[in-house]
PDB file of C-alpha atoms in Angstrom:
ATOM      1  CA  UNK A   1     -23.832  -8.099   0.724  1.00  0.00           C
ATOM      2  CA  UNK A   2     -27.594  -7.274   1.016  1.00  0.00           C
ATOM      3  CA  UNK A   3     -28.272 -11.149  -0.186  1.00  0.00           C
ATOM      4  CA  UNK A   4     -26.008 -12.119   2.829  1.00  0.00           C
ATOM      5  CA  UNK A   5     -27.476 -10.684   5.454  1.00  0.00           C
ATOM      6  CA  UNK A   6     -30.969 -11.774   4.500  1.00  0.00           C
ATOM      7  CA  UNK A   7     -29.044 -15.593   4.398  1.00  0.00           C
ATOM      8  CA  UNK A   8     -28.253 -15.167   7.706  1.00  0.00           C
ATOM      9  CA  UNK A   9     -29.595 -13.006  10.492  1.00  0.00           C
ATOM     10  CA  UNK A  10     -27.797  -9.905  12.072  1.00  0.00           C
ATOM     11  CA  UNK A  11     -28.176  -7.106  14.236  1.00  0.00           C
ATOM     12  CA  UNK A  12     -26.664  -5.115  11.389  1.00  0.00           C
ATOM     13  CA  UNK A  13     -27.282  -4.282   7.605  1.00  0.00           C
ATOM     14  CA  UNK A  14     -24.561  -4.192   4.932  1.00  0.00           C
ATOM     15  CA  UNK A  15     -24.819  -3.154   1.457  1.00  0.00           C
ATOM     16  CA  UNK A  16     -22.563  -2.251  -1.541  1.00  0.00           C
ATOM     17  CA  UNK A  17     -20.668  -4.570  -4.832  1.00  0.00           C
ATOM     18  CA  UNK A  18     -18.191  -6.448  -2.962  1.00  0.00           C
ATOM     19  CA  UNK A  19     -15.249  -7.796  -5.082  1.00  0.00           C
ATOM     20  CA  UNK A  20     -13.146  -9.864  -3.563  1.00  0.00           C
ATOM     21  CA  UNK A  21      -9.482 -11.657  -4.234  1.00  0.00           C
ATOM     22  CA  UNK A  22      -7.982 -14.173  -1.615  1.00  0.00           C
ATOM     23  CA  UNK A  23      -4.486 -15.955  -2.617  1.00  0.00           C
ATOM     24  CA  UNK A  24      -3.410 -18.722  -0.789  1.00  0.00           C
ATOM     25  CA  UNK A  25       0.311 -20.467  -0.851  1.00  0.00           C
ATOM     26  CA  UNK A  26       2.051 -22.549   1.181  1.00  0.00           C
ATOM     27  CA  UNK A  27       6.008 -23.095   1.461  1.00  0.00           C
ATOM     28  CA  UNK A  28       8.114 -25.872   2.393  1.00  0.00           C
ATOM     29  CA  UNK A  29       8.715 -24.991   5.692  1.00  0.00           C
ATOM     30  CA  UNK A  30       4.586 -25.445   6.132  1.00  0.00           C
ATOM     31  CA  UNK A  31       4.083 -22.268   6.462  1.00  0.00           C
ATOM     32  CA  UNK A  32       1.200 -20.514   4.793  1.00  0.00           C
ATOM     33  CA  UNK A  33       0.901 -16.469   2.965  1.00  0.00           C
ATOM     34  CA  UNK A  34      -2.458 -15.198   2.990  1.00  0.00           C
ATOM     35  CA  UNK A  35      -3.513 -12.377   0.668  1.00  0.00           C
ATOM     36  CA  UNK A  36      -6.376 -10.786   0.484  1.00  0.00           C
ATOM     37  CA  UNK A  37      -7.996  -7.856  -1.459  1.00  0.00           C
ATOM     38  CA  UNK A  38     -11.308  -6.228  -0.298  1.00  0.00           C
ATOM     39  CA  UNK A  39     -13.187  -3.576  -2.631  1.00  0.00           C
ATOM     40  CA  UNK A  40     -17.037  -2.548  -1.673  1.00  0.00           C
ATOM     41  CA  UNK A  41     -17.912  -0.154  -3.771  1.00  0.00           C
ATOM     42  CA  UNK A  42     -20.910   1.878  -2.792  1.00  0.00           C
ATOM     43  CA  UNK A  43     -20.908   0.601   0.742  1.00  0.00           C
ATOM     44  CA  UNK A  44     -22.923   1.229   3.593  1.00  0.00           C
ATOM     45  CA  UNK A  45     -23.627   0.198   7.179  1.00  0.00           C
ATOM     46  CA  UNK A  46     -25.893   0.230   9.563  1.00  0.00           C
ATOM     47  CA  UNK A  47     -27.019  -1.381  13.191  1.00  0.00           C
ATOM     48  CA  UNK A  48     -30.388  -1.833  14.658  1.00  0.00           C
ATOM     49  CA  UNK A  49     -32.383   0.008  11.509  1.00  0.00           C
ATOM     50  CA  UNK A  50     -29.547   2.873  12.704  1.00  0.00           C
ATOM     51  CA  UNK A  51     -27.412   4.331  10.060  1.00  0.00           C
ATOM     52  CA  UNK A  52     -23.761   3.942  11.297  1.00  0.00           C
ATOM     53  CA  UNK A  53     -22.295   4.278   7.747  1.00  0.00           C
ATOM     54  CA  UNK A  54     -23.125   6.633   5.059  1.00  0.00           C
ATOM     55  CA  UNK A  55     -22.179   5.470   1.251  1.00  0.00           C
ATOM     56  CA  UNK A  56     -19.048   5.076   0.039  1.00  0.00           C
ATOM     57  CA  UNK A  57     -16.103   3.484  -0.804  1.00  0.00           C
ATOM     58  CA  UNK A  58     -14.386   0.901   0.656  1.00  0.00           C
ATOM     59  CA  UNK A  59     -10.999  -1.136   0.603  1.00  0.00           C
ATOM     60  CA  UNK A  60      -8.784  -3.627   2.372  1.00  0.00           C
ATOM     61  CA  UNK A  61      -5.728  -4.998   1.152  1.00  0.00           C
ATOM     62  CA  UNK A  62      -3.622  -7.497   4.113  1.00  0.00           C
ATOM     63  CA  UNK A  63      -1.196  -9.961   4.044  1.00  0.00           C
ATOM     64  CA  UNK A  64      -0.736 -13.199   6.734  1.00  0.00           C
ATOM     65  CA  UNK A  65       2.375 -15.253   7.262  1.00  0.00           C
ATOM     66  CA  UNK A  66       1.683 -18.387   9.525  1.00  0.00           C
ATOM     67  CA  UNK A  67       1.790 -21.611   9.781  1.00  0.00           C
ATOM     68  CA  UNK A  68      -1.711 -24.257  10.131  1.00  0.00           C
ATOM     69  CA  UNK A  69      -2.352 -23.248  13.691  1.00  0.00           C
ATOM     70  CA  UNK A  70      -1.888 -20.663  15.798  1.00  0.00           C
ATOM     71  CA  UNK A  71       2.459 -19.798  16.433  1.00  0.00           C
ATOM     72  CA  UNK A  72       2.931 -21.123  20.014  1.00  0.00           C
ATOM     73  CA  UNK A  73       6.719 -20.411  20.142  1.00  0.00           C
ATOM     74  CA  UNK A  74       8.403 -17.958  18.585  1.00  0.00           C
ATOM     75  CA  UNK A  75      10.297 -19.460  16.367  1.00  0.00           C
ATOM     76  CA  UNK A  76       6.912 -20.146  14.177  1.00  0.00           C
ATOM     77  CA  UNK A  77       5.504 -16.631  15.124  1.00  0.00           C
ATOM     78  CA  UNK A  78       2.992 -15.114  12.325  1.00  0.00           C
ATOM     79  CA  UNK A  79       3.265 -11.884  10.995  1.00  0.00           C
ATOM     80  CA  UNK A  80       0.203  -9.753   9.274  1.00  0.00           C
ATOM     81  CA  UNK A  81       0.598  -6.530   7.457  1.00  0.00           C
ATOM     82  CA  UNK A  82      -2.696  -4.570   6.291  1.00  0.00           C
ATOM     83  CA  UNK A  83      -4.127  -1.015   4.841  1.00  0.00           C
ATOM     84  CA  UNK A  84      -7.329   0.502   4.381  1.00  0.00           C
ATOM     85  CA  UNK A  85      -9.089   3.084   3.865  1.00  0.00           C
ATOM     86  CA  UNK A  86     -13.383   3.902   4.675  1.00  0.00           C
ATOM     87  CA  UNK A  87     -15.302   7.073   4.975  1.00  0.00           C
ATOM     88  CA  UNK A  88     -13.212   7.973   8.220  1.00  0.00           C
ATOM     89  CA  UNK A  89      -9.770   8.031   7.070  1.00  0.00           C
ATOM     90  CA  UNK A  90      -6.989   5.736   6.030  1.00  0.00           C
ATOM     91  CA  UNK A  91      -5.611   3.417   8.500  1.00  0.00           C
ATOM     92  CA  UNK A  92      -2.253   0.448   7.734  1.00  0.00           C
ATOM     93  CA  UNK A  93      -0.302  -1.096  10.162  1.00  0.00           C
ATOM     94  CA  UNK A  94       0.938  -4.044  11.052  1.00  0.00           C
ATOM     95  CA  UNK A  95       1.532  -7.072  14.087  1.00  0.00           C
ATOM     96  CA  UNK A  96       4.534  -8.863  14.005  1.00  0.00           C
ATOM     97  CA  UNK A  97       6.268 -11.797  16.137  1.00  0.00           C
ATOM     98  CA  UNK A  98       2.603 -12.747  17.285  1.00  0.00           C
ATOM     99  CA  UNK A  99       2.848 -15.880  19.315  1.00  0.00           C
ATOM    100  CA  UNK A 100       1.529 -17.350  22.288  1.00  0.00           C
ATOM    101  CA  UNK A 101       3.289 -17.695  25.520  1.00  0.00           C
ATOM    102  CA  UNK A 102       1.541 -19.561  28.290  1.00  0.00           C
ATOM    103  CA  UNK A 103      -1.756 -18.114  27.708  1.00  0.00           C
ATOM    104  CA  UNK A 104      -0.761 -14.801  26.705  1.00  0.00           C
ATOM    105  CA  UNK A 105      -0.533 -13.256  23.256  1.00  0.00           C
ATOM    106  CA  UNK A 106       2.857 -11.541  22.477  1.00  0.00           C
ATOM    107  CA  UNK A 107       3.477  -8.980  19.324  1.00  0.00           C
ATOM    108  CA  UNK A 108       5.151  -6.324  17.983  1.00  0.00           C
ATOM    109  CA  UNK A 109       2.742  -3.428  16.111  1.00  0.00           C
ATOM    110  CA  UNK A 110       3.159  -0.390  14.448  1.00  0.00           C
ATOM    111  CA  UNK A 111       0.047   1.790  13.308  1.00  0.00           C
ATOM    112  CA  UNK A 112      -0.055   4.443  10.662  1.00  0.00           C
ATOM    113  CA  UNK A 113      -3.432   6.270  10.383  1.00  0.00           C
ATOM    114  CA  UNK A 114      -4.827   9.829   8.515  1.00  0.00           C
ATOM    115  CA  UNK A 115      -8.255  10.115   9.708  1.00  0.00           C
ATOM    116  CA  UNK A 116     -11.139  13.091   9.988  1.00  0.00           C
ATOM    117  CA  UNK A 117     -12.000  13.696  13.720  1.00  0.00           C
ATOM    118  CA  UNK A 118     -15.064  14.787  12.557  1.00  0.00           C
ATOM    119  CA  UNK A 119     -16.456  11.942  11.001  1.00  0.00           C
ATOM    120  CA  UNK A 120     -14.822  10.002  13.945  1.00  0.00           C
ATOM    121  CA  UNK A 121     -17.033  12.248  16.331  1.00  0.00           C
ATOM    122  CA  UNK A 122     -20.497  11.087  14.018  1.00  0.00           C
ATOM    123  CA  UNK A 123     -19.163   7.304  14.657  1.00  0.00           C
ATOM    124  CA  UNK A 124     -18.996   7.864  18.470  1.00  0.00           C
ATOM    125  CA  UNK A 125     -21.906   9.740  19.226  1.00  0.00           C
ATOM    126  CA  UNK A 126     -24.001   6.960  17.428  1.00  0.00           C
ATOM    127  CA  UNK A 127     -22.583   4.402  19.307  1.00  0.00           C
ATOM    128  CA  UNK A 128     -23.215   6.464  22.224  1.00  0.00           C
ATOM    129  CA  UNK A 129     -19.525   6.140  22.930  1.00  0.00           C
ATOM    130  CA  UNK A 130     -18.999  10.115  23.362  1.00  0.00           C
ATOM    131  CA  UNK A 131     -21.419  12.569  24.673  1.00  0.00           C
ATOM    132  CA  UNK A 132     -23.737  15.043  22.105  1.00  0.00           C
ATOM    133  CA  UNK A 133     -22.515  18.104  23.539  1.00  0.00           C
ATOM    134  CA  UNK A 134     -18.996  17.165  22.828  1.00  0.00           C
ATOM    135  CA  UNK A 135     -17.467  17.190  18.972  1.00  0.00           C
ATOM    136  CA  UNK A 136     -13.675  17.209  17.742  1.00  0.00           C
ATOM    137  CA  UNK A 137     -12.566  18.457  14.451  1.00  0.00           C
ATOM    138  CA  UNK A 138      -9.775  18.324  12.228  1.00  0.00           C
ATOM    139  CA  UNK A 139      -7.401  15.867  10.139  1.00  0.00           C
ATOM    140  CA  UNK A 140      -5.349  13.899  12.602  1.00  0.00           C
ATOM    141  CA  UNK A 141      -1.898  12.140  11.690  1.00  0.00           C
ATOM    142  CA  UNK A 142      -1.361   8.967  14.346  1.00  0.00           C
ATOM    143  CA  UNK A 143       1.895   6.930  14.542  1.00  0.00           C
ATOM    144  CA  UNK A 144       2.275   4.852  17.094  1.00  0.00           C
ATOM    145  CA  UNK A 145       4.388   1.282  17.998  1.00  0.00           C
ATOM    146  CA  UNK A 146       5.091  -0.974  20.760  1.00  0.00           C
ATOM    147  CA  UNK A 147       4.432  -4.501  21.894  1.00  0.00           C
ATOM    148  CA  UNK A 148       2.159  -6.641  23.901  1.00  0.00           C
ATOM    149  CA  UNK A 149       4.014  -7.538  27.047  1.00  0.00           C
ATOM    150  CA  UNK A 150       1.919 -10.177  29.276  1.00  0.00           C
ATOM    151  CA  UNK A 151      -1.224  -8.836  30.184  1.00  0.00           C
ATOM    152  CA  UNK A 152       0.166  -4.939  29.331  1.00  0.00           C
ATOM    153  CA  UNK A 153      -0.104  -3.049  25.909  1.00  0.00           C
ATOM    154  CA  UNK A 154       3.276  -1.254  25.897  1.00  0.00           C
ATOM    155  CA  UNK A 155       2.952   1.954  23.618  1.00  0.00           C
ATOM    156  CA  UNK A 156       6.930   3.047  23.062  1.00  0.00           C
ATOM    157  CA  UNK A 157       6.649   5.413  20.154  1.00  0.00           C
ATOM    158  CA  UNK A 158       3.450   7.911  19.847  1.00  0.00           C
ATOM    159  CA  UNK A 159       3.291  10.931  17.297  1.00  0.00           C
ATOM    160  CA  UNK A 160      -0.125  12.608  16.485  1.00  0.00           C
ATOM    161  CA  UNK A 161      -0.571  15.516  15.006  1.00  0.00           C
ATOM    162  CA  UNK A 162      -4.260  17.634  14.344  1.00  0.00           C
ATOM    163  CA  UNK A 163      -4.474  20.262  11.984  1.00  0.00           C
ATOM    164  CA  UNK A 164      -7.070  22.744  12.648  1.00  0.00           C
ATOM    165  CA  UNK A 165      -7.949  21.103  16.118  1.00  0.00           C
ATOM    166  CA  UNK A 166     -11.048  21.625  17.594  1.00  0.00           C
ATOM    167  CA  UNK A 167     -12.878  21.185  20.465  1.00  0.00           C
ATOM    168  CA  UNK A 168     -16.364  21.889  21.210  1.00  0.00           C
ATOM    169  CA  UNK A 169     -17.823  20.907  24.585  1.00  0.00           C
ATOM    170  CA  UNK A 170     -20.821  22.236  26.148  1.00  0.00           C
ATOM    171  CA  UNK A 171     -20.673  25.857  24.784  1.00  0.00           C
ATOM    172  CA  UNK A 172     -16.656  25.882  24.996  1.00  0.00           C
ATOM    173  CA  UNK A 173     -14.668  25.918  22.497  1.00  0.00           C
ATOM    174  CA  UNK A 174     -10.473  25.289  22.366  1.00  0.00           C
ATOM    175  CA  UNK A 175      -9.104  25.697  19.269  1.00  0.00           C
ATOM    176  CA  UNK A 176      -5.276  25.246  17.679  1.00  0.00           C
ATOM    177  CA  UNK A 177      -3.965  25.429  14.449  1.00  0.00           C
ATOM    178  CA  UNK A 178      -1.485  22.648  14.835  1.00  0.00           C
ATOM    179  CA  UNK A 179      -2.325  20.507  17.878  1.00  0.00           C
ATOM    180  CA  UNK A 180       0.461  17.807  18.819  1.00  0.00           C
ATOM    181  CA  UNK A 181       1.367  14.923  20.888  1.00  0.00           C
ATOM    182  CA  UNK A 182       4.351  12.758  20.975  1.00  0.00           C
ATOM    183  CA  UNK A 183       6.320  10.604  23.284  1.00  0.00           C
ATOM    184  CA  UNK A 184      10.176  11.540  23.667  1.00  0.00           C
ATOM    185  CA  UNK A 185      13.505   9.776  24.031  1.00  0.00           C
ATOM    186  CA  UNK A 186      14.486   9.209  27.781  1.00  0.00           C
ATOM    187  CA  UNK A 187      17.422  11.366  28.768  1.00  0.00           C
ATOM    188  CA  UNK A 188      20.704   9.239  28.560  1.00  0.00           C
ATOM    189  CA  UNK A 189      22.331   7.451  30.833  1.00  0.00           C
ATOM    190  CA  UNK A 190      25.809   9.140  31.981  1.00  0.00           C
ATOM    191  CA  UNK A 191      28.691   6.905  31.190  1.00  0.00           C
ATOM    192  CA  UNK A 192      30.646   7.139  34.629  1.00  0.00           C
ATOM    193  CA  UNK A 193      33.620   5.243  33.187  1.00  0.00           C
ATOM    194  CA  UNK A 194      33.976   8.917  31.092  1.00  0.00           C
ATOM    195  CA  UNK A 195      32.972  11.145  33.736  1.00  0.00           C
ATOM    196  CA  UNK A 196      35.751   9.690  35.865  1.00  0.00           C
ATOM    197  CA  UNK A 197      39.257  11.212  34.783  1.00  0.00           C
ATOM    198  CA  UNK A 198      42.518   9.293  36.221  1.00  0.00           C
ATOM    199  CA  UNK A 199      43.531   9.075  39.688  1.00  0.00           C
ATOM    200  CA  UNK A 200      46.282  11.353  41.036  1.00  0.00           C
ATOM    201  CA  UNK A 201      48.893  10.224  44.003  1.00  0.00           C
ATOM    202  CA  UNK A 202      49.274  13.298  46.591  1.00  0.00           C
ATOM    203  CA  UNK A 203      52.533  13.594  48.720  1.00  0.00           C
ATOM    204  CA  UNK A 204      50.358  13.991  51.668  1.00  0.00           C
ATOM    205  CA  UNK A 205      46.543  15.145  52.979  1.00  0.00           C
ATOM    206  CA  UNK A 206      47.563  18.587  53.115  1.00  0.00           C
ATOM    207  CA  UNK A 207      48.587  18.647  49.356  1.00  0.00           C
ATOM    208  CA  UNK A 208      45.743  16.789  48.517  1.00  0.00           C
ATOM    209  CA  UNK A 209      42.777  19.415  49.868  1.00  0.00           C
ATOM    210  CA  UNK A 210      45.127  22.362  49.157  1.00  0.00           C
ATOM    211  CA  UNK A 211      44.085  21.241  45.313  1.00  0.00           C
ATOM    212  CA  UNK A 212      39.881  20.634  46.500  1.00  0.00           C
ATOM    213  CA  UNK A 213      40.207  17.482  46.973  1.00  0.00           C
ATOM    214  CA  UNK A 214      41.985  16.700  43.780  1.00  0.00           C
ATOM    215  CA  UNK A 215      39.844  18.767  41.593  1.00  0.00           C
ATOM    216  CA  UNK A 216      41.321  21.505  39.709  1.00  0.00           C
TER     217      UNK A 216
END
């Protein structure tokens, strides 16, 4: 990867033994599956002369479904399925039904990820993306799904989960064991049809209040 970079010219510096398998096949429907295998070992990263990346190991494994071009109805939509795993955690997921509707991108996604807050903390704070004096800690388990829905991300499941939370912020610290939080089902709708029981005929108005107004 180090050859590559001094190729071409980059804000950023890779380095590691990169092996890489791609399989390409095509059906008769003209629709193509791309797989592809990614494994850098001893890999490292870095921006602007900055260390971003310490050493280690790296993988990708993903899979595409599509036709030549990109799905414009969705009866050719594409689907992609992926996994990997780097120095922060393990991430797979996967968008499905993608396909382009008058400008907009529409998909289905699900996202399964195990990562280290902590090391996710190092990543932010050298991007500049999160305060110094603030740093999380512990071992988070994200699952989430939804769709894209115009110009709106729609997020209808969400379940994550941090054990041995923590949260430091300028000299403060919150703590919890098992940290938490999930979306929940919407209360269901009453069926009225069932609510309703059947109608009863009264002799008159009197016999009909001297029951409450038919309810016993």
């Amino acid at each position: 990867m180090q050859e590559i970079s001094r190729i071409i010219q980059f804000d950023w510096d890779a380095g590691g033994r990169l092996k890489l398998d791609v399989e390409t096949t095509k059906d008769d429907e003209d629709r193509y599956t791309i797989q592809a295998k990614v494994d850098i070992a001893d890999y490292q990263f870095s921006m602007k002369n900055k260390k971003v990346l310490p050493v280690h190991q790296f993988r990708f494994n993903g899979k595409l479904v599509a036709p030549g071009h990109f799905p414009e109805a969705k009866a050719e939509a594409a689907d992609l399925t992926f996994d990997l795993s780097s120095w922060a955690g393990e991430l797979k997921g996967s968008l499905t039904g993608v396909y382009r509707d008058q400008g907009q991108v529409m998909a289905h996604y699900q996202l399964d990820s195990d990562v280290l807050m902590a090391r996710v903390t190092e990543l932010l704070h050298r991007f500049n993306a999160l305060e110094q004096e603030t740093s999380i800690g512990g071992d988070m388990k994200l699952r989430t799904s939804g769709y894209t829905e115009k110009d709106k991300l729609v997020v209808s499941t969400l379940d994550s989960r941090i054990k041995k939370f923590i949260l430091y912020r300028q000299g403060k610290i919150l703590q919890d064991s098992d940290f938490a939080l999930f979306t929940t089902k919407p209360e269901p709708t009453p069926n009225v049809e069932e609510a309703v029981r059947p109608l009863e005929k009264a002799d008159s108005k009197d016999a009909f209040f001297s029951r409450v107004g038919g309810i016993t």
